[in-house]
CSV table of C-alpha atoms in Angstrom, one decimal:
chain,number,residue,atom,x,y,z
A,180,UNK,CA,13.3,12.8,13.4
A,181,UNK,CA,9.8,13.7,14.6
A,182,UNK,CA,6.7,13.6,12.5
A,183,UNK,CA,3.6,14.6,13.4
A,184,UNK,CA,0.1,13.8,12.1
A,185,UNK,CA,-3.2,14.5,12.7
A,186,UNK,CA,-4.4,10.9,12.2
A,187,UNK,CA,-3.4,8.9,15.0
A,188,UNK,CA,-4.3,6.0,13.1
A,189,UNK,CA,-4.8,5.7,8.8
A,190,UNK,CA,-7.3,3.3,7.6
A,191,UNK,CA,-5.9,1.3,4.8
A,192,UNK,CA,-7.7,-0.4,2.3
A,193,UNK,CA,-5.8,-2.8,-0.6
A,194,UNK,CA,-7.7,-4.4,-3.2
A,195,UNK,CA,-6.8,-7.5,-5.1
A,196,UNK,CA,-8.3,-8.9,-7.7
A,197,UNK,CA,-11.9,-9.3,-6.3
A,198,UNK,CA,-11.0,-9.5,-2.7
A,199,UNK,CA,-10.0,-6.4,-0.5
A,200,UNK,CA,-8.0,-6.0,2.7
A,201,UNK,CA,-8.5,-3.5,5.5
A,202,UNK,CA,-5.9,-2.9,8.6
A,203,UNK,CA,-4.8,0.5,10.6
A,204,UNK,CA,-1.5,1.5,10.4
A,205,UNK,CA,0.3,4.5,11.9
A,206,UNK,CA,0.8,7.1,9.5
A,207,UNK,CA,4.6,7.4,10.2
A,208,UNK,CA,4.8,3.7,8.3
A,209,UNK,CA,5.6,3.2,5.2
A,210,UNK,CA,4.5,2.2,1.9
A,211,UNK,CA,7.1,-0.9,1.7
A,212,UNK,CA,5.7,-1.7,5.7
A,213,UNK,CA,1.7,-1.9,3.9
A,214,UNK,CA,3.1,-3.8,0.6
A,215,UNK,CA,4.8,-6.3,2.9
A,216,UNK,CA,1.5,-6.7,4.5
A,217,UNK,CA,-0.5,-6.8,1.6
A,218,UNK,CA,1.1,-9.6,-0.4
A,219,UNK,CA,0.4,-11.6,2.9
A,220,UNK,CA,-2.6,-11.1,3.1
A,221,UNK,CA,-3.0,-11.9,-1.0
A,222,UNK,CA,-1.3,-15.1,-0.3
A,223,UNK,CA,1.4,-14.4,-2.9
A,224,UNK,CA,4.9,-16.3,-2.9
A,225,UNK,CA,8.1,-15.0,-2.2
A,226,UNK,CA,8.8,-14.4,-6.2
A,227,UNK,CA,5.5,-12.9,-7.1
A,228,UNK,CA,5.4,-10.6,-4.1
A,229,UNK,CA,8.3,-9.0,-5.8
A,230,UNK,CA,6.3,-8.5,-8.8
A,231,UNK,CA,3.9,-6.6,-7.1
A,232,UNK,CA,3.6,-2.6,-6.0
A,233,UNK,CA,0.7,-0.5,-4.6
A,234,UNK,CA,-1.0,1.5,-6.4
A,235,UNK,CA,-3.7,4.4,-5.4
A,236,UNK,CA,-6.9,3.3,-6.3
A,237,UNK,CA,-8.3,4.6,-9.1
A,238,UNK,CA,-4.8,6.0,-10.5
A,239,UNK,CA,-1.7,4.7,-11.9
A,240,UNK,CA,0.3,6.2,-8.9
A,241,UNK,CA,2.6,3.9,-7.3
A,242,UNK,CA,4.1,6.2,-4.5
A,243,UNK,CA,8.1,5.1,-3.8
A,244,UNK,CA,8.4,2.2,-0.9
A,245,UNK,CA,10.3,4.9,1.1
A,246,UNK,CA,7.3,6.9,1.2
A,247,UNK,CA,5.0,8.1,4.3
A,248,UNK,CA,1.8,6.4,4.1
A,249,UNK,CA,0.6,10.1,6.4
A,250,UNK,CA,1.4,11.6,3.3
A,251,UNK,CA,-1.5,10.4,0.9
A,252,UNK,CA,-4.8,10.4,3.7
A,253,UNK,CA,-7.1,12.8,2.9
A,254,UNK,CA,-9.9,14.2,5.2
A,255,UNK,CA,-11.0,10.8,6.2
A,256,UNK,CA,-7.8,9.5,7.4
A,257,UNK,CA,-7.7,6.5,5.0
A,258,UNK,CA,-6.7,5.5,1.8
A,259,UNK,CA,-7.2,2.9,-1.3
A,260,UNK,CA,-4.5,1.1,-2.7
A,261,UNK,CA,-4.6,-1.7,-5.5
A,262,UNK,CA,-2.0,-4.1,-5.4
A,263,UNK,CA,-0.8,-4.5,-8.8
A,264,UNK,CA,1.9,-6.2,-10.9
A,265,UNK,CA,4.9,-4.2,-11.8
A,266,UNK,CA,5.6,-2.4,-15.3
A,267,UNK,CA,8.1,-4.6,-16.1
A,268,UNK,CA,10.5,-2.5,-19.0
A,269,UNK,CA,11.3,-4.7,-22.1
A,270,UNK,CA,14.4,-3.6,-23.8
């Protein structure tokens, strides 16, 4: 399958509690390609990566890990993600 995007490149921004990370990625990657990369950069162990999901900043959005991370940039070619812990579902 081809995809084409007008952003060669999307600037991607995570924040994590007070720190915030910044790398390019293709937009043809996915979300579960940027969480991978995130929770390295947070320094988060194998157990509590699992915990975590991205998030769009600002919302409580956490687009599916099969997801196109083309298909949230706006104008600017970037977007804001906060890394946060999963809703975990008490029953």
């Amino acid at each position: 399958m081809f995809h084409a995007h007008r952003c060669h490149k999307v600037d991607v921004t995570v924040h994590y509690k007070m720190e915030a990370f910044r790398h390019k990625f293709a937009p043809s990657a996915t979300i579960a390609k940027v969480t991978r990369w995130a929770v390295e950069k947070a320094g988060l162990g194998k157990e509590e990566a699992e915990e975590h999901v991205l998030q769009i900043h600002g919302s409580r959005v956490q687009p599916p890990q099969n997801a196109h991370l083309g298909s949230f940039t706006g104008e600017s070619c970037a977007v804001l993600f906060d890394l946060v812990r999963k809703k975990l579902v008490q029953g």
